[in-house]
Coordinates of C-alpha atoms in Angstrom, one line a residue:
M18 CA 78.5 112.7 116.3
R19 CA 77.9 109.2 114.9
I20 CA 80.9 107.1 114.1
V21 CA 80.6 104.7 111.1
R22 CA 83.3 102.1 110.8
D23 CA 82.1 100.0 107.9
Y24 CA 81.2 101.2 104.4
Q25 CA 79.5 98.0 103.4
F26 CA 76.8 98.1 106.1
T27 CA 75.9 101.7 106.3
R28 CA 72.6 102.6 107.8
P29 CA 70.2 104.8 105.7
E30 CA 70.5 107.7 108.2
D31 CA 74.3 107.7 107.8
R32 CA 74.1 108.2 104.1
G33 CA 73.8 111.6 102.2
A34 CA 76.6 113.5 103.9
C35 CA 79.1 115.8 102.4
A36 CA 82.5 114.6 103.7
A37 CA 86.0 115.8 103.9
I38 CA 88.4 112.9 103.3
G39 CA 91.9 112.5 104.8
N40 CA 93.9 111.3 107.7
F41 CA 93.2 114.4 109.8
D42 CA 96.0 113.5 112.2
G43 CA 96.2 116.5 114.5
V44 CA 93.2 118.3 113.0
H45 CA 95.4 121.3 112.2
L46 CA 94.3 124.6 110.6
G47 CA 94.6 123.1 107.1
H48 CA 92.4 120.2 108.0
Q49 CA 89.9 122.6 109.6
A50 CA 89.8 124.6 106.3
V51 CA 88.9 121.5 104.4
I52 CA 86.2 120.6 106.9
R53 CA 84.8 124.2 106.7
L54 CA 84.7 123.9 102.9
A55 CA 82.7 120.7 103.2
R56 CA 80.2 122.5 105.4
E57 CA 79.9 125.4 102.9
V58 CA 79.6 123.4 99.7
A59 CA 76.6 121.4 100.9
P60 CA 75.0 123.3 103.8
N61 CA 71.9 121.1 103.8
A62 CA 73.7 117.8 104.0
P63 CA 75.1 116.3 107.3
L64 CA 78.8 117.3 107.7
G65 CA 81.1 114.3 107.6
V66 CA 84.7 113.4 107.8
M67 CA 86.1 110.2 106.3
T68 CA 89.4 109.0 107.8
F69 CA 91.2 105.7 108.3
E70 CA 92.1 103.6 111.3
P71 CA 94.8 102.5 111.7
H72 CA 96.7 105.3 110.0
P73 CA 97.7 103.9 106.5
R74 CA 101.4 104.5 107.2
E75 CA 101.1 102.0 110.1
S76 CA 100.0 99.3 107.6
F77 CA 102.7 100.1 105.0
A78 CA 105.6 100.6 107.4
P79 CA 104.7 98.7 110.6
D80 CA 108.3 98.9 112.0
A81 CA 108.7 102.6 111.5
A82 CA 108.3 105.0 114.4
S83 CA 104.7 106.2 115.0
C84 CA 103.8 109.3 113.0
R85 CA 100.6 109.9 114.9
L86 CA 99.9 113.3 116.5
M87 CA 96.8 112.2 118.3
S88 CA 94.9 109.0 119.0
A89 CA 91.7 108.1 117.1
E90 CA 89.7 109.0 120.3
A91 CA 91.3 112.4 120.6
R92 CA 90.7 113.0 116.8
A93 CA 87.1 112.1 117.2
A94 CA 86.6 114.4 120.1
R95 CA 88.2 117.3 118.2
L96 CA 86.1 116.6 115.1
E97 CA 82.9 116.6 117.2
K98 CA 83.8 120.0 118.7
L99 CA 84.2 121.3 115.1
G100 CA 80.6 120.2 114.4
V101 CA 81.2 117.0 112.4
E102 CA 78.0 115.0 112.5
R103 CA 79.3 111.8 110.8
L104 CA 82.8 110.4 111.3
Y105 CA 83.4 107.7 108.7
Q106 CA 86.4 106.0 110.5
L107 CA 87.1 103.2 108.1
K108 CA 89.3 100.2 108.9
F109 CA 92.4 100.5 106.8
N110 CA 93.3 97.0 105.8
T111 CA 94.7 95.1 102.7
S112 CA 91.2 94.9 101.3
L113 CA 90.7 98.6 101.3
A114 CA 94.2 99.3 100.2
S115 CA 93.8 97.0 97.2
L116 CA 90.9 99.0 95.7
S117 CA 91.7 100.9 92.5
P118 CA 90.9 104.6 92.6
R119 CA 87.7 103.9 90.6
E120 CA 86.7 101.0 92.9
F121 CA 87.3 103.2 95.9
A122 CA 85.2 106.0 94.5
E123 CA 82.4 103.7 93.4
K124 CA 82.3 101.1 96.2
V125 CA 83.2 103.2 99.2
I126 CA 82.2 106.8 98.5
C127 CA 79.1 106.3 96.3
Q128 CA 77.6 102.9 96.9
G129 CA 78.9 102.2 100.4
L130 CA 78.6 105.5 102.2
G131 CA 76.3 107.3 99.8
L132 CA 78.1 110.6 100.1
V133 CA 76.6 113.5 98.1
H134 CA 79.9 115.4 97.9
V135 CA 83.5 115.1 99.0
V136 CA 86.1 117.6 99.7
V137 CA 89.9 116.8 99.8
G138 CA 93.1 118.7 100.1
A139 CA 95.0 119.5 96.9
D140 CA 97.6 116.8 97.5
F141 CA 95.1 114.0 98.3
C142 CA 95.9 110.6 96.8
F143 CA 93.8 107.5 97.2
G144 CA 93.4 103.9 95.9
K145 CA 95.9 101.2 95.3
G146 CA 99.4 102.6 95.1
R147 CA 98.0 106.1 95.9
A148 CA 97.2 106.2 92.1
G149 CA 94.1 108.3 92.4
S150 CA 94.2 112.1 92.5
V151 CA 91.7 115.0 92.9
A152 CA 91.1 114.9 89.1
D153 CA 90.1 111.2 89.4
L154 CA 87.5 112.1 92.0
Q155 CA 86.2 114.9 89.8
A156 CA 85.9 112.5 86.9

């Protein structure tokens, strides 16, 4: 499994994946179902997972107790065992958090990582202020 940490300098061989997007903390059965759907929807594309490090909650509430179920290393090992070929482990920082939903979709998903398809859970939110929804991704 290749780990990609920067969407602005993605190598050509790391583009073109179908990726499940989320925090995947714990990689529980629900997460595994989203990953399985990503594999099924684009079987000829590399299977990817896009996640964020540190966990976004750690940036927004740094004094709160840790909500992590597993470390980034343990998550990567578990995802590799599930057959994930590309782990897009993006650095979550103020720059990424300030992107509007449209900017996130265009700059990160399309232009930056060159993903051919994305799969998310029904409650997935993204972009500044968590303003983006599944419907925004579809649009």
